[in-house]
């Protein structure tokens, strides 16, 4: 019974394509996040939503667009994929802002 | 600007001994600190946390120490077990979690 689940786990796609990664949490948390782990293994926040409202939007290209249809879901859509987008993307949730976050298993995106 | 630094990319410790993982931060607004453990091909798992008003928090084999004046925290694992082998991330938060680059711990037999 996975707390934070994201799909797909692996995604290989060509440059220029548009793709989405889905995330769902069944913990009843109010806050959800997207993190990116790059080739240097650095975990960096991209977006944070609290009660479906965007509260953190780091310096991320506007090709990346998060969508939160409800508190339990935060999907990430990426347009016009580039080679540099290749990374592992983690979804996470927390009870509120500033409490410990629980992470999904990650989606390894490879752009070829 | 890396606000959370883990200067040791790797650490090897013998089973049964103490593992000490270190973390330094620069953001004085951080009011809560966390340690996460990550196995390959899995997401980070929350391990232990500490509020900035405390200097120590203990949970079983894991203890986190915070030295605010030095902007330094450390995670002690004692005794270390082979299953502790993983990458450990420290993180600080004011309004968002900011992670360090991780330390790979290898516990040898």
PDB file of C-alpha atoms in Angstrom:
ATOM      1  CA  UNK A   1       0.000   0.000   0.000  1.00  0.00           C
ATOM      2  CA  UNK A   2       2.319   2.698  -1.348  1.00  0.00           C
ATOM      3  CA  UNK A   3       2.070   6.084   0.362  1.00  0.00           C
ATOM      4  CA  UNK A   4       3.463   8.201  -2.483  1.00  0.00           C
ATOM      5  CA  UNK A   5       3.354   6.584  -5.883  1.00  0.00           C
ATOM      6  CA  UNK A   6       4.535   7.997  -9.165  1.00  0.00           C
ATOM      7  CA  UNK A   7       4.311   6.612 -12.665  1.00  0.00           C
ATOM      8  CA  UNK A   8       6.064   5.687 -14.785  1.00  0.00           C
ATOM      9  CA  UNK A   9       9.217   4.501 -13.038  1.00  0.00           C
ATOM     10  CA  UNK A  10      11.239   4.738 -16.242  1.00  0.00           C
ATOM     11  CA  UNK A  11      10.616   6.982 -19.217  1.00  0.00           C
ATOM     12  CA  UNK A  12      12.739   7.075 -22.354  1.00  0.00           C
ATOM     13  CA  UNK A  13      11.715   9.568 -24.983  1.00  0.00           C
ATOM     14  CA  UNK A  14      13.050  11.584 -27.866  1.00  0.00           C
ATOM     15  CA  UNK A  15      13.991  15.231 -27.828  1.00  0.00           C
ATOM     16  CA  UNK A  16      11.104  17.531 -28.591  1.00  0.00           C
ATOM     17  CA  UNK A  17       8.411  15.223 -27.237  1.00  0.00           C
ATOM     18  CA  UNK A  18       5.908  16.137 -24.527  1.00  0.00           C
ATOM     19  CA  UNK A  19       5.556  13.815 -21.563  1.00  0.00           C
ATOM     20  CA  UNK A  20       3.796  13.630 -18.213  1.00  0.00           C
ATOM     21  CA  UNK A  21       4.685  12.044 -14.891  1.00  0.00           C
ATOM     22  CA  UNK A  22       1.873  11.305 -12.485  1.00  0.00           C
ATOM     23  CA  UNK A  23       1.984  11.369  -8.696  1.00  0.00           C
ATOM     24  CA  UNK A  24      -0.535  10.345  -6.090  1.00  0.00           C
ATOM     25  CA  UNK A  25      -0.366  10.259  -2.302  1.00  0.00           C
ATOM     26  CA  UNK A  26      -2.759   8.463   0.027  1.00  0.00           C
ATOM     27  CA  UNK A  27      -1.447  10.003   3.249  1.00  0.00           C
ATOM     28  CA  UNK A  28      -3.972  12.807   3.450  1.00  0.00           C
ATOM     29  CA  UNK A  29      -1.170  15.376   3.216  1.00  0.00           C
ATOM     30  CA  UNK A  30      -1.818  18.956   2.251  1.00  0.00           C
ATOM     31  CA  UNK A  31       1.515  19.666   0.574  1.00  0.00           C
ATOM     32  CA  UNK A  32       3.091  18.016  -2.454  1.00  0.00           C
ATOM     33  CA  UNK A  33       6.392  18.585  -4.224  1.00  0.00           C
ATOM     34  CA  UNK A  34       8.428  17.787  -7.279  1.00  0.00           C
ATOM     35  CA  UNK A  35      12.170  17.374  -6.894  1.00  0.00           C
ATOM     36  CA  UNK A  36      14.820  16.777  -9.525  1.00  0.00           C
ATOM     37  CA  UNK A  37      17.971  14.757  -8.911  1.00  0.00           C
ATOM     38  CA  UNK A  38      20.509  15.561 -11.565  1.00  0.00           C
ATOM     39  CA  UNK A  39      23.610  13.719 -12.725  1.00  0.00           C
ATOM     40  CA  UNK A  40      25.559  15.080  -9.767  1.00  0.00           C
ATOM     41  CA  UNK A  41      22.984  13.498  -7.443  1.00  0.00           C
ATOM     42  CA  UNK A  42      21.890  16.906  -6.184  1.00  0.00           C
ATOM     43  CA  UNK A  43      18.226  16.883  -5.015  1.00  0.00           C
ATOM     44  CA  UNK A  44      16.635  20.189  -5.876  1.00  0.00           C
ATOM     45  CA  UNK A  45      13.072  21.337  -5.361  1.00  0.00           C
ATOM     46  CA  UNK A  46      11.155  22.373  -8.458  1.00  0.00           C
ATOM     47  CA  UNK A  47       7.614  23.010  -7.273  1.00  0.00           C
ATOM     48  CA  UNK A  48       5.526  22.862  -4.152  1.00  0.00           C
ATOM     49  CA  UNK A  49       1.748  22.868  -3.874  1.00  0.00           C
ATOM     50  CA  UNK A  50      -0.259  23.379  -0.701  1.00  0.00           C
ATOM     51  CA  UNK A  51      -3.960  22.535  -0.885  1.00  0.00           C
ATOM     52  CA  UNK A  52      -3.765  22.595  -4.680  1.00  0.00           C
ATOM     53  CA  UNK A  53      -2.208  26.048  -4.706  1.00  0.00           C
ATOM     54  CA  UNK A  54       1.284  26.649  -6.064  1.00  0.00           C
ATOM     55  CA  UNK A  55       3.481  27.998  -3.269  1.00  0.00           C
ATOM     56  CA  UNK A  56       7.002  27.358  -4.548  1.00  0.00           C
ATOM     57  CA  UNK A  57       8.136  27.681  -8.112  1.00  0.00           C
ATOM     58  CA  UNK A  58      11.911  27.545  -8.362  1.00  0.00           C
ATOM     59  CA  UNK A  59      13.797  28.709 -11.391  1.00  0.00           C
ATOM     60  CA  UNK A  60      12.479  26.025 -13.681  1.00  0.00           C
ATOM     61  CA  UNK A  61      11.961  26.419 -17.452  1.00  0.00           C
ATOM     62  CA  UNK A  62       8.327  27.103 -18.257  1.00  0.00           C
ATOM     63  CA  UNK A  63       8.361  23.929 -20.342  1.00  0.00           C
ATOM     64  CA  UNK A  64       7.688  22.287 -16.973  1.00  0.00           C
ATOM     65  CA  UNK A  65       4.112  22.695 -15.803  1.00  0.00           C
ATOM     66  CA  UNK A  66       2.740  21.089 -12.655  1.00  0.00           C
ATOM     67  CA  UNK A  67      -0.949  20.357 -12.334  1.00  0.00           C
ATOM     68  CA  UNK A  68      -2.764  19.555  -9.112  1.00  0.00           C
ATOM     69  CA  UNK A  69      -6.327  18.387  -9.820  1.00  0.00           C
ATOM     70  CA  UNK A  70      -6.849  17.666  -6.110  1.00  0.00           C
ATOM     71  CA  UNK A  71      -4.841  17.505  -2.898  1.00  0.00           C
ATOM     72  CA  UNK A  72      -3.860  13.887  -3.490  1.00  0.00           C
ATOM     73  CA  UNK A  73      -2.400  14.378  -6.963  1.00  0.00           C
ATOM     74  CA  UNK A  74       0.395  16.447  -8.423  1.00  0.00           C
ATOM     75  CA  UNK A  75       1.317  15.698 -12.016  1.00  0.00           C
ATOM     76  CA  UNK A  76       4.274  17.090 -13.917  1.00  0.00           C
ATOM     77  CA  UNK A  77       3.987  17.841 -17.601  1.00  0.00           C
ATOM     78  CA  UNK A  78       7.090  18.602 -19.634  1.00  0.00           C
ATOM     79  CA  UNK A  79       6.929  20.127 -23.111  1.00  0.00           C
ATOM     80  CA  UNK A  80       9.585  20.022 -25.811  1.00  0.00           C
ATOM     81  CA  UNK A  81      11.911  17.741 -23.910  1.00  0.00           C
ATOM     82  CA  UNK A  82      15.631  18.468 -24.083  1.00  0.00           C
ATOM     83  CA  UNK A  83      18.667  16.285 -23.437  1.00  0.00           C
ATOM     84  CA  UNK A  84      19.394  18.238 -20.261  1.00  0.00           C
ATOM     85  CA  UNK A  85      16.047  17.224 -18.807  1.00  0.00           C
ATOM     86  CA  UNK A  86      17.396  13.717 -18.291  1.00  0.00           C
ATOM     87  CA  UNK A  87      17.333  13.129 -14.539  1.00  0.00           C
ATOM     88  CA  UNK A  88      15.425  11.338 -11.816  1.00  0.00           C
ATOM     89  CA  UNK A  89      12.276  13.181 -10.786  1.00  0.00           C
ATOM     90  CA  UNK A  90      10.859  12.601  -7.323  1.00  0.00           C
ATOM     91  CA  UNK A  91       7.400  13.416  -6.115  1.00  0.00           C
ATOM     92  CA  UNK A  92       6.928  13.949  -2.378  1.00  0.00           C
ATOM     93  CA  UNK A  93       4.269  14.974   0.096  1.00  0.00           C
ATOM     94  CA  UNK A  94       4.178  16.320   3.632  1.00  0.00           C
ATOM     95  CA  UNK A  95       1.450  16.955   6.168  1.00  0.00           C
ATOM     96  CA  UNK A  96       2.060  20.669   5.998  1.00  0.00           C
ATOM     97  CA  UNK A  97       4.797  22.937   4.747  1.00  0.00           C
ATOM     98  CA  UNK A  98       7.878  22.484   6.946  1.00  0.00           C
ATOM     99  CA  UNK A  99       7.206  18.930   8.113  1.00  0.00           C
ATOM    100  CA  UNK A 100       9.050  15.865   6.925  1.00  0.00           C
ATOM    101  CA  UNK A 101       8.370  14.901   3.340  1.00  0.00           C
ATOM    102  CA  UNK A 102       7.674  11.390   2.116  1.00  0.00           C
ATOM    103  CA  UNK A 103       9.038  10.557  -1.298  1.00  0.00           C
ATOM    104  CA  UNK A 104       7.909   8.418  -4.175  1.00  0.00           C
ATOM    105  CA  UNK A 105      10.252   5.925  -5.793  1.00  0.00           C
ATOM    106  CA  UNK A 106      11.304   8.324  -8.535  1.00  0.00           C
ATOM    107  CA  UNK A 107      10.921   8.463 -12.304  1.00  0.00           C
ATOM    108  CA  UNK A 108      14.090   8.107 -14.302  1.00  0.00           C
ATOM    109  CA  UNK A 109      13.642  10.234 -17.408  1.00  0.00           C
ATOM    110  CA  UNK A 110      16.059   9.711 -20.272  1.00  0.00           C
ATOM    111  CA  UNK A 111      15.852  12.015 -23.252  1.00  0.00           C
ATOM    112  CA  UNK A 112      17.609  10.723 -26.370  1.00  0.00           C
TER     113      UNK A 112
ATOM    114  CA  UNK B   1      24.641  28.850  -3.795  1.00  0.00           C
ATOM    115  CA  UNK B   2      24.670  25.593  -1.895  1.00  0.00           C
ATOM    116  CA  UNK B   3      23.069  26.245   1.457  1.00  0.00           C
ATOM    117  CA  UNK B   4      23.543  22.712   2.771  1.00  0.00           C
ATOM    118  CA  UNK B   5      26.884  20.975   2.360  1.00  0.00           C
ATOM    119  CA  UNK B   6      27.984  17.440   3.015  1.00  0.00           C
ATOM    120  CA  UNK B   7      31.700  17.577   2.422  1.00  0.00           C
ATOM    121  CA  UNK B   8      32.344  13.843   2.638  1.00  0.00           C
ATOM    122  CA  UNK B   9      30.975  12.130  -0.458  1.00  0.00           C
ATOM    123  CA  UNK B  10      31.640   8.713   1.047  1.00  0.00           C
ATOM    124  CA  UNK B  11      32.354   6.977   4.328  1.00  0.00           C
ATOM    125  CA  UNK B  12      33.292   3.392   5.126  1.00  0.00           C
ATOM    126  CA  UNK B  13      32.724   1.974   8.597  1.00  0.00           C
ATOM    127  CA  UNK B  14      33.057  -1.485  10.053  1.00  0.00           C
ATOM    128  CA  UNK B  15      29.948  -3.252  11.295  1.00  0.00           C
ATOM    129  CA  UNK B  16      29.357  -2.575  14.987  1.00  0.00           C
ATOM    130  CA  UNK B  17      31.273   0.703  14.993  1.00  0.00           C
ATOM    131  CA  UNK B  18      29.896   4.209  15.041  1.00  0.00           C
ATOM    132  CA  UNK B  19      29.129   6.037  11.804  1.00  0.00           C
ATOM    133  CA  UNK B  20      29.275   9.827  11.943  1.00  0.00           C
ATOM    134  CA  UNK B  21      27.906  11.787   9.024  1.00  0.00           C
ATOM    135  CA  UNK B  22      28.422  15.523   8.952  1.00  0.00           C
ATOM    136  CA  UNK B  23      26.520  18.401   7.460  1.00  0.00           C
ATOM    137  CA  UNK B  24      27.103  22.168   7.375  1.00  0.00           C
ATOM    138  CA  UNK B  25      24.620  24.843   6.437  1.00  0.00           C
ATOM    139  CA  UNK B  26      24.746  28.542   5.713  1.00  0.00           C
ATOM    140  CA  UNK B  27      21.108  29.619   5.933  1.00  0.00           C
ATOM    141  CA  UNK B  28      20.466  30.934   9.447  1.00  0.00           C
ATOM    142  CA  UNK B  29      16.714  30.928   8.725  1.00  0.00           C
ATOM    143  CA  UNK B  30      16.557  27.134   8.794  1.00  0.00           C
ATOM    144  CA  UNK B  31      14.442  26.116  11.758  1.00  0.00           C
ATOM    145  CA  UNK B  32      14.158  22.399  11.191  1.00  0.00           C
ATOM    146  CA  UNK B  33      16.676  19.839  10.010  1.00  0.00           C
ATOM    147  CA  UNK B  34      16.171  16.354   8.670  1.00  0.00           C
ATOM    148  CA  UNK B  35      18.172  13.320   7.644  1.00  0.00           C
ATOM    149  CA  UNK B  36      17.076  11.080   4.828  1.00  0.00           C
ATOM    150  CA  UNK B  37      18.393   7.708   3.757  1.00  0.00           C
ATOM    151  CA  UNK B  38      18.332   6.595   0.142  1.00  0.00           C
ATOM    152  CA  UNK B  39      18.830   3.175  -1.395  1.00  0.00           C
ATOM    153  CA  UNK B  40      19.523   2.822  -5.134  1.00  0.00           C
ATOM    154  CA  UNK B  41      16.432   3.075  -7.344  1.00  0.00           C
ATOM    155  CA  UNK B  42      14.278   4.184  -4.418  1.00  0.00           C
ATOM    156  CA  UNK B  43      13.110   7.525  -3.128  1.00  0.00           C
ATOM    157  CA  UNK B  44      14.685   9.103  -0.035  1.00  0.00           C
ATOM    158  CA  UNK B  45      13.235   7.841   3.236  1.00  0.00           C
ATOM    159  CA  UNK B  46      12.867  10.112   6.230  1.00  0.00           C
ATOM    160  CA  UNK B  47      15.114   9.012   9.083  1.00  0.00           C
ATOM    161  CA  UNK B  48      15.236  11.548  11.883  1.00  0.00           C
ATOM    162  CA  UNK B  49      14.794  15.267  12.433  1.00  0.00           C
ATOM    163  CA  UNK B  50      15.664  17.993  14.877  1.00  0.00           C
ATOM    164  CA  UNK B  51      14.176  21.367  15.625  1.00  0.00           C
ATOM    165  CA  UNK B  52      16.501  24.344  15.786  1.00  0.00           C
ATOM    166  CA  UNK B  53      15.556  24.843  19.445  1.00  0.00           C
ATOM    167  CA  UNK B  54      17.131  21.522  20.380  1.00  0.00           C
ATOM    168  CA  UNK B  55      20.692  20.293  20.216  1.00  0.00           C
ATOM    169  CA  UNK B  56      20.078  16.554  20.243  1.00  0.00           C
ATOM    170  CA  UNK B  57      17.448  14.093  19.145  1.00  0.00           C
ATOM    171  CA  UNK B  58      17.714  10.359  19.529  1.00  0.00           C
ATOM    172  CA  UNK B  59      15.769   7.527  17.925  1.00  0.00           C
ATOM    173  CA  UNK B  60      17.084   4.059  18.556  1.00  0.00           C
ATOM    174  CA  UNK B  61      20.492   3.678  16.932  1.00  0.00           C
ATOM    175  CA  UNK B  62      20.243   7.117  15.336  1.00  0.00           C
ATOM    176  CA  UNK B  63      21.128  10.393  17.041  1.00  0.00           C
ATOM    177  CA  UNK B  64      21.245  13.800  15.434  1.00  0.00           C
ATOM    178  CA  UNK B  65      23.259  16.610  16.987  1.00  0.00           C
ATOM    179  CA  UNK B  66      22.824  20.271  16.124  1.00  0.00           C
ATOM    180  CA  UNK B  67      25.368  23.007  16.807  1.00  0.00           C
ATOM    181  CA  UNK B  68      23.639  26.207  15.770  1.00  0.00           C
ATOM    182  CA  UNK B  69      26.547  28.494  16.488  1.00  0.00           C
ATOM    183  CA  UNK B  70      28.728  26.436  14.152  1.00  0.00           C
ATOM    184  CA  UNK B  71      25.859  25.833  11.701  1.00  0.00           C
ATOM    185  CA  UNK B  72      26.699  22.166  11.840  1.00  0.00           C
ATOM    186  CA  UNK B  73      24.743  18.997  12.355  1.00  0.00           C
ATOM    187  CA  UNK B  74      25.761  15.393  12.486  1.00  0.00           C
ATOM    188  CA  UNK B  75      24.101  12.009  12.391  1.00  0.00           C
ATOM    189  CA  UNK B  76      25.484   9.241  14.575  1.00  0.00           C
ATOM    190  CA  UNK B  77      24.594   5.637  13.901  1.00  0.00           C
ATOM    191  CA  UNK B  78      25.633   3.175  16.550  1.00  0.00           C
ATOM    192  CA  UNK B  79      26.120   0.320  16.179  1.00  0.00           C
ATOM    193  CA  UNK B  80      26.380   0.438  12.394  1.00  0.00           C
ATOM    194  CA  UNK B  81      24.829  -2.449  10.486  1.00  0.00           C
ATOM    195  CA  UNK B  82      25.304  -3.619   6.892  1.00  0.00           C
ATOM    196  CA  UNK B  83      21.704  -2.604   6.134  1.00  0.00           C
ATOM    197  CA  UNK B  84      22.653   0.977   6.935  1.00  0.00           C
ATOM    198  CA  UNK B  85      24.700   1.104   3.728  1.00  0.00           C
ATOM    199  CA  UNK B  86      22.986   3.799   1.685  1.00  0.00           C
ATOM    200  CA  UNK B  87      23.293   7.441   0.699  1.00  0.00           C
ATOM    201  CA  UNK B  88      22.408   9.843   3.502  1.00  0.00           C
ATOM    202  CA  UNK B  89      21.101  13.324   2.781  1.00  0.00           C
ATOM    203  CA  UNK B  90      20.771  16.069   5.317  1.00  0.00           C
ATOM    204  CA  UNK B  91      18.276  18.844   4.705  1.00  0.00           C
ATOM    205  CA  UNK B  92      17.317  22.128   6.276  1.00  0.00           C
ATOM    206  CA  UNK B  93      14.031  23.920   5.961  1.00  0.00           C
ATOM    207  CA  UNK B  94      12.690  27.408   6.467  1.00  0.00           C
ATOM    208  CA  UNK B  95       9.873  27.323   3.921  1.00  0.00           C
ATOM    209  CA  UNK B  96      11.177  24.497   1.749  1.00  0.00           C
ATOM    210  CA  UNK B  97      13.464  21.510   2.104  1.00  0.00           C
ATOM    211  CA  UNK B  98      16.990  22.204   0.899  1.00  0.00           C
ATOM    212  CA  UNK B  99      19.145  19.120   0.571  1.00  0.00           C
ATOM    213  CA  UNK B 100      22.856  18.496   0.774  1.00  0.00           C
ATOM    214  CA  UNK B 101      24.620  16.440  -1.884  1.00  0.00           C
ATOM    215  CA  UNK B 102      24.641  13.262   0.157  1.00  0.00           C
ATOM    216  CA  UNK B 103      27.213  10.963   1.774  1.00  0.00           C
ATOM    217  CA  UNK B 104      27.465   7.357   0.693  1.00  0.00           C
ATOM    218  CA  UNK B 105      27.879   5.147   3.760  1.00  0.00           C
ATOM    219  CA  UNK B 106      29.314   1.689   3.334  1.00  0.00           C
ATOM    220  CA  UNK B 107      29.157  -0.580   6.360  1.00  0.00           C
ATOM    221  CA  UNK B 108      31.564  -3.452   5.963  1.00  0.00           C
ATOM    222  CA  UNK B 109      31.557  -6.821   7.682  1.00  0.00           C
TER     223      UNK B 109
END
